Short mmCIF file of C-alpha atoms in Angstrom, two decimals:
data_model
loop_
_atom_site.label_atom_id
_atom_site.label_comp_id
_atom_site.label_asym_id
_atom_site.label_seq_id
_atom_site.Cartn_x
_atom_site.Cartn_y
_atom_site.Cartn_z
CA ASP A 1 20.62 -25.26 -8.13
CA ALA A 2 17.29 -23.08 -7.45
CA GLY A 3 18.53 -21.46 -4.50
CA PRO A 4 16.95 -21.05 -1.15
CA VAL A 5 13.23 -21.70 -0.74
CA LEU A 6 11.15 -20.00 1.58
CA GLN A 7 7.27 -21.05 2.68
CA ALA A 8 4.71 -19.55 4.83
CA ARG A 9 1.02 -20.14 5.44
CA VAL A 10 -0.52 -17.22 4.04
CA ARG A 11 -3.00 -16.72 6.63
CA GLU A 12 -0.12 -16.04 8.88
CA LEU A 13 1.49 -13.16 7.13
CA ARG A 14 0.26 -10.18 8.47
CA ALA A 15 1.10 -8.46 4.65
CA LEU A 16 -1.60 -10.28 3.19
CA ARG A 17 -3.85 -10.74 6.69
CA GLU A 18 -4.20 -6.88 7.08
CA SER A 19 -3.87 -5.21 3.56
CA ALA A 20 -6.78 -3.86 1.92
CA LEU A 21 -7.42 -2.39 -1.72
CA ALA A 22 -8.11 1.39 -1.49
CA LEU A 23 -8.62 3.99 -4.34
CA ILE A 24 -6.34 6.49 -4.64
CA ALA A 25 -7.43 10.66 -3.90
CA THR A 26 -5.72 13.41 -4.48
CA ALA A 27 -4.66 15.10 -1.08
CA ASN A 28 -3.40 18.54 -0.54
CA ALA A 29 0.67 18.95 0.09
CA GLY A 30 0.05 20.42 3.38
CA SER A 31 -2.72 18.29 4.46
CA SER A 32 -2.29 16.28 7.39
CA ARG A 33 -0.19 13.33 8.08
CA ASP A 34 -0.20 10.60 10.18
CA ASN A 35 1.92 7.11 10.60
CA PRO A 36 3.32 5.78 7.64
CA VAL A 37 1.36 3.32 5.67
CA LEU A 38 2.88 1.02 3.04
CA VAL A 39 1.26 1.94 -0.40
CA ALA A 40 1.55 -0.49 -3.65
CA ASN A 41 0.40 -0.31 -6.97
CA THR A 42 -1.28 -3.42 -8.05
CA LEU A 43 0.98 -3.49 -11.36
CA MET A 44 2.71 -6.78 -12.18
CA HIS A 45 5.11 -5.40 -14.99
CA ASP A 46 6.01 -1.91 -13.61
CA PHE A 47 5.18 -2.77 -9.24
CA ARG A 48 6.17 -0.34 -6.80
CA VAL A 49 5.60 0.11 -3.16
CA ILE A 50 6.37 3.32 -0.95
CA ALA A 51 6.04 4.29 2.74
CA ALA A 52 3.52 7.43 2.45
CA ALA A 53 3.20 9.36 5.73
CA THR A 54 -0.73 9.53 5.20
CA ALA A 55 -3.93 8.47 7.27
CA PRO A 56 -5.25 4.79 6.50
CA PRO A 57 -7.86 4.22 3.85
CA GLU A 58 -11.37 5.86 4.83
CA ARG A 59 -14.45 4.38 3.29
CA GLY A 60 -12.36 3.04 0.43
CA HIS A 61 -10.03 5.68 -0.28
CA LEU A 62 -6.55 6.75 0.51
CA ALA A 63 -5.40 10.01 0.11
CA LEU A 64 -2.39 10.55 -1.50
CA THR A 65 0.24 13.48 -2.62
CA ALA A 66 0.92 13.88 -6.37
CA ALA A 67 4.47 13.39 -5.14
CA ASP A 68 3.46 9.92 -3.85
CA GLN A 69 1.08 9.03 -6.79
CA THR A 70 4.11 10.00 -9.18
CA LEU A 71 6.74 7.40 -7.00
CA LEU A 72 4.17 4.68 -7.28
CA GLY A 73 3.25 5.31 -11.21
CA CYS A 74 -0.60 5.79 -10.31
CA ARG A 75 -3.16 8.62 -10.11
CA SER A 76 -6.13 9.62 -8.65
CA GLY A 77 -8.52 6.88 -9.22
CA ASP A 78 -6.21 3.98 -9.53
CA THR A 79 -6.49 0.66 -7.07
CA VAL A 80 -3.85 0.40 -4.35
CA ARG A 81 -3.07 -2.00 -1.90
CA THR A 82 -1.98 -0.53 1.75
CA LEU A 83 -0.69 -1.92 5.07
CA SER A 84 -0.24 0.07 8.38
CA MET A 85 3.21 0.12 9.09
CA ASN A 86 2.14 -0.24 12.73
CA PRO A 87 0.63 -3.44 13.44
CA THR A 88 -2.88 -3.28 15.24
#
């Protein structure tokens, strides 16, 4: 028995349809924070995802604090995938 199977049309999954790749830029600890954004590293062997209280990516860059980068196992200049937790 292989267990339950889930099926979906990829184009109908908001997490895939609305997510975007961005480069990490270091944010100041006291910088302005907006609505939560899901941020995932792009590593298959050490996949991590966090809800970061930051502004959505601007011009392909996402500002993350050093603490957020540590949680993701990433650093400034690495690529992450982002998704707003508040659908448009």
